[in-house]
PDB file of C-alpha atoms in Angstrom:
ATOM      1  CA  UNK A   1     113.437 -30.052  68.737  1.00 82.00           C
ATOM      2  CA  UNK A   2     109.575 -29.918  67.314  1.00 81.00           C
ATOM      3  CA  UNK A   3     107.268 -29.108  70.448  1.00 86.00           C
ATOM      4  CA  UNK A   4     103.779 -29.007  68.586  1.00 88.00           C
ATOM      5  CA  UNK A   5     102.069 -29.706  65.071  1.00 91.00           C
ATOM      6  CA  UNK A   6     101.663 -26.160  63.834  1.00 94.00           C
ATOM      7  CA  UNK A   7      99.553 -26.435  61.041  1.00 96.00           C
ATOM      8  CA  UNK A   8      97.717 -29.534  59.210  1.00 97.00           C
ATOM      9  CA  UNK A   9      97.628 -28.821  55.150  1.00 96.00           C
ATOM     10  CA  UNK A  10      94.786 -29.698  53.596  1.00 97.00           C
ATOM     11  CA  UNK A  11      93.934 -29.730  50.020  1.00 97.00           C
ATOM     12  CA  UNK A  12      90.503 -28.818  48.725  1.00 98.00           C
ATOM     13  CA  UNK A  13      89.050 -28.442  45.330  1.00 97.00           C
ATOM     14  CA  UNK A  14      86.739 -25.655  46.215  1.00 97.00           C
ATOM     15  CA  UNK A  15      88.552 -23.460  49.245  1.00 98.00           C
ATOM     16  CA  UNK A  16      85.436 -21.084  49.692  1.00 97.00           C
ATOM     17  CA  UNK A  17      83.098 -23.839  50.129  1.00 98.00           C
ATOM     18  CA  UNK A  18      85.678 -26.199  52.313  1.00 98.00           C
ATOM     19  CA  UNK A  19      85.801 -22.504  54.456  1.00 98.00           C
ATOM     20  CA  UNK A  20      82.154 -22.689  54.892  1.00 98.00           C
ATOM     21  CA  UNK A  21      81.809 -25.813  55.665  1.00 98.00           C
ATOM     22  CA  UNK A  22      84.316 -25.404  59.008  1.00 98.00           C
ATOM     23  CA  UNK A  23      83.434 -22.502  59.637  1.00 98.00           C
ATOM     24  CA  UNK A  24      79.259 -23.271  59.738  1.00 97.00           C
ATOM     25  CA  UNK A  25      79.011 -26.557  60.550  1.00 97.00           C
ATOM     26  CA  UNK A  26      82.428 -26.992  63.010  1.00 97.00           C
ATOM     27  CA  UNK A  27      82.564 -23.599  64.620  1.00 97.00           C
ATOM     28  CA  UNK A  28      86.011 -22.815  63.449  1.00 98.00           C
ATOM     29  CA  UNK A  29      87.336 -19.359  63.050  1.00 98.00           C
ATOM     30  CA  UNK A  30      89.390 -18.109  60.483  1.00 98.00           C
ATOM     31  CA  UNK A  31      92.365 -17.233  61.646  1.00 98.00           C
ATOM     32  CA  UNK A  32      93.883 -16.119  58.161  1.00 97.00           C
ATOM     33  CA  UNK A  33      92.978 -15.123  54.841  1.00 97.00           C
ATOM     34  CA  UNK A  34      95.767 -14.675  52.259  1.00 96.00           C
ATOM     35  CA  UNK A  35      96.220 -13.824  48.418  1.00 95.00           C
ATOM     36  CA  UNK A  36      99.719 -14.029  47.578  1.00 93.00           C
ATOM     37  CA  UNK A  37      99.284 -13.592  42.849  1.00 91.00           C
ATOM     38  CA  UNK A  38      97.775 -17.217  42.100  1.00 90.00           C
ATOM     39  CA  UNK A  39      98.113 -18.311  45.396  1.00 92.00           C
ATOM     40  CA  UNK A  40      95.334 -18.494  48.401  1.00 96.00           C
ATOM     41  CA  UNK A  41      95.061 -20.005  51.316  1.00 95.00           C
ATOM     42  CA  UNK A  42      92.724 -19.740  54.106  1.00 98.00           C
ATOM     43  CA  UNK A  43      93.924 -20.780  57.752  1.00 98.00           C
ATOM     44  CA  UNK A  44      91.151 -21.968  60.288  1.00 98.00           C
ATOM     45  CA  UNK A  45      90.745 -23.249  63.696  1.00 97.00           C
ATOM     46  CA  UNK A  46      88.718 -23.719  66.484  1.00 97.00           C
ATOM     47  CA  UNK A  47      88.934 -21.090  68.989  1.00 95.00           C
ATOM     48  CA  UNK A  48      92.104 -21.053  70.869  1.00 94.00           C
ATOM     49  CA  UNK A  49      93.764 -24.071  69.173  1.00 95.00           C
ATOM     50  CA  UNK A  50      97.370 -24.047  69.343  1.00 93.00           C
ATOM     51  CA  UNK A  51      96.950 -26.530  65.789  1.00 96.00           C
ATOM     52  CA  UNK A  52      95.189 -25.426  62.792  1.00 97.00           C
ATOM     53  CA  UNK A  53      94.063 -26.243  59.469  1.00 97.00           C
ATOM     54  CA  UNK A  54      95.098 -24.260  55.932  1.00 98.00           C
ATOM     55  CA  UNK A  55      92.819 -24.913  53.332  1.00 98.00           C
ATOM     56  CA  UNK A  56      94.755 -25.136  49.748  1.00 97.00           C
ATOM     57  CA  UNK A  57      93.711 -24.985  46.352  1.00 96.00           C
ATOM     58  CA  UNK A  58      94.672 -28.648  44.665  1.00 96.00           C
ATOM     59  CA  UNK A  59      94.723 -28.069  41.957  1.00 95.00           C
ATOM     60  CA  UNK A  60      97.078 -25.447  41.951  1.00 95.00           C
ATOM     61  CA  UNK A  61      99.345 -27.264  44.202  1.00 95.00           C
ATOM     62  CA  UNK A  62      99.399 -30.200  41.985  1.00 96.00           C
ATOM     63  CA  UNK A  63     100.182 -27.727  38.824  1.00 95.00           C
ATOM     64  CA  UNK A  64     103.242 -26.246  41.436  1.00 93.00           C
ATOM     65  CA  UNK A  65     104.560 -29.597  42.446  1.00 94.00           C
ATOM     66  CA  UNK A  66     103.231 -32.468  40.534  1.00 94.00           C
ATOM     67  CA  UNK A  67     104.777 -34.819  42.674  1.00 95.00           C
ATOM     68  CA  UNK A  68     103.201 -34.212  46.145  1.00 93.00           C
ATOM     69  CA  UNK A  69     100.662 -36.007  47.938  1.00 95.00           C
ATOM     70  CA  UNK A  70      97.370 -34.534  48.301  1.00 95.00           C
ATOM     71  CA  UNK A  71      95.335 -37.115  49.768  1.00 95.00           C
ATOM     72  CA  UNK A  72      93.778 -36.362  52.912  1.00 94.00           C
ATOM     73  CA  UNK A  73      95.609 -36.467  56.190  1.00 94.00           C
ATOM     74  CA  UNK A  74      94.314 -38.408  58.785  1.00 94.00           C
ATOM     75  CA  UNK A  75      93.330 -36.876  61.337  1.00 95.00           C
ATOM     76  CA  UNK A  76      91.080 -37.295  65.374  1.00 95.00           C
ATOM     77  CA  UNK A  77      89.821 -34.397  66.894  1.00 95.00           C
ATOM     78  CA  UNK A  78      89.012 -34.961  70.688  1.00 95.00           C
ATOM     79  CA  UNK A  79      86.088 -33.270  72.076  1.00 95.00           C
ATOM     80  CA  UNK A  80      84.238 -32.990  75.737  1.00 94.00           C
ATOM     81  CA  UNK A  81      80.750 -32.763  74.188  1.00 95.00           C
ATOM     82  CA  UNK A  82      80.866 -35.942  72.044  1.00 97.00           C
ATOM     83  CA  UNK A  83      77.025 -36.586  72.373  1.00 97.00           C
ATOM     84  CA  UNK A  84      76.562 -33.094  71.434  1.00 97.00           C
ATOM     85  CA  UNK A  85      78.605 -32.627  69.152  1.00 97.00           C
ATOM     86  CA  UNK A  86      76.901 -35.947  66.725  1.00 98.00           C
ATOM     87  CA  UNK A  87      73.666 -34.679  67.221  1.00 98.00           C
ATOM     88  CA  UNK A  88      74.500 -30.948  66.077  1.00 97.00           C
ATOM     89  CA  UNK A  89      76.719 -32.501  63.041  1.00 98.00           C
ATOM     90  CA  UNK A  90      73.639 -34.199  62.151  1.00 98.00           C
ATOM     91  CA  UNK A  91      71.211 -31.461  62.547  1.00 97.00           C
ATOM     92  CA  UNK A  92      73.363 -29.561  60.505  1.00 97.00           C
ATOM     93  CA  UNK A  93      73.121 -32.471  57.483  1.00 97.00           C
ATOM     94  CA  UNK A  94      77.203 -33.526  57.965  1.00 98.00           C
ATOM     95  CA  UNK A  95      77.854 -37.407  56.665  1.00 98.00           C
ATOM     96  CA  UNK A  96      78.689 -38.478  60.210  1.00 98.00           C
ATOM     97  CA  UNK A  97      79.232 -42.761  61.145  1.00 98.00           C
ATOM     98  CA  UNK A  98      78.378 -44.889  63.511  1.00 98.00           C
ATOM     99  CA  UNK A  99      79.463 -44.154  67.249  1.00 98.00           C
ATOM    100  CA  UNK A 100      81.842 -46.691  68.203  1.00 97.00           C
ATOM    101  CA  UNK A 101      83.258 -48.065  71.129  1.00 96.00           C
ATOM    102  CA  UNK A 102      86.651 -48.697  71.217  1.00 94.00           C
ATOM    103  CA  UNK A 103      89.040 -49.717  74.373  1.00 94.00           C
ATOM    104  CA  UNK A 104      90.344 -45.700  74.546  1.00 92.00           C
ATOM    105  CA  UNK A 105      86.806 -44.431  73.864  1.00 94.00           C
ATOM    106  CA  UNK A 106      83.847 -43.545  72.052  1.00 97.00           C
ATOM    107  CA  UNK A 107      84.186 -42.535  67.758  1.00 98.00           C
ATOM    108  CA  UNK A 108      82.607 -41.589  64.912  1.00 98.00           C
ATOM    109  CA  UNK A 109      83.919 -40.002  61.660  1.00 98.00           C
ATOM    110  CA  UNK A 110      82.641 -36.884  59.612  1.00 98.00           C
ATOM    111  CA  UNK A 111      82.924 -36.367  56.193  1.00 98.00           C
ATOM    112  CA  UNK A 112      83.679 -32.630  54.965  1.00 97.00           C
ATOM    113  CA  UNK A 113      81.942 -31.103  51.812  1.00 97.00           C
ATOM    114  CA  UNK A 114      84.700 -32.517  49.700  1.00 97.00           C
ATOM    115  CA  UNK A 115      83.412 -36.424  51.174  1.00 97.00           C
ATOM    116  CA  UNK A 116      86.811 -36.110  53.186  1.00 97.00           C
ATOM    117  CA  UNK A 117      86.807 -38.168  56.052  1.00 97.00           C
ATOM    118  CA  UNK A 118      87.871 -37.261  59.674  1.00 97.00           C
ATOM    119  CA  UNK A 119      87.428 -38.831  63.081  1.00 97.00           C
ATOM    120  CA  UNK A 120      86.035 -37.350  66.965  1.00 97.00           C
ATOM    121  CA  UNK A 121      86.917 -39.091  70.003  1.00 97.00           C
ATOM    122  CA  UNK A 122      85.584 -38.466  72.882  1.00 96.00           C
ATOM    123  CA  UNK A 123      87.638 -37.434  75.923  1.00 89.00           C
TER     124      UNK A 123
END
């Protein structure tokens, strides 16, 4: 039986850049670095997460297997500090929406350096 999500694959056109960007401007950590020939892929996550992200190169995924989708997942973080968290991702010049109110709480959505778009709810 699954028990968790282990890792969320995301696919970047610039992986150094995509690690910067979490990294500065989310507070994640890296949690792996590998070079495996042609092949890199950098792991990150904020601290403690049981969940985390691996940044891929797209193109060379889409070269490996031409027929996968590499859109971006969608994904909601939750977080405790929500007001705090908007007001550092815009000091920090991130493309962040509106807050909205919804009937399970409070959102907004990010966009990375790529102009992928995720989502924070509070709770």
């Amino acid at each position: 039986m699954i028990n968790k999500i282990g890792q969320v694959m995301l696919y970047v056109s610039n992986q150094d850049e995509s690690k910067g960007f979490w990294t500065e401007k989310l507070g994640f950590e890296v949690i792996t670095e590998e070079i495996n020939g042609p092949m890199k892929w950098i792991e990150v996550a904020p601290k403690g997460a049981a969940t985390s992200i691996v940044l891929h190169n797209k193109e060379f995924v889409a070269q490996m297997n031409p027929e996968m989708n590499l859109g971006t997942p969608s994904l909601m973080y939750f977080t405790d500090n929500f007001d705090q968290l908007y007001s550092d991702l815009k000091s920090k010049n991130v493309t962040v929406g509106e807050i909205v109110e919804l009937p399970t709480g409070r959102v907004f959505n990010f966009a990375d350096n790529e102009q992928n778009y995720f989502a924070v709810m509070e709770k």
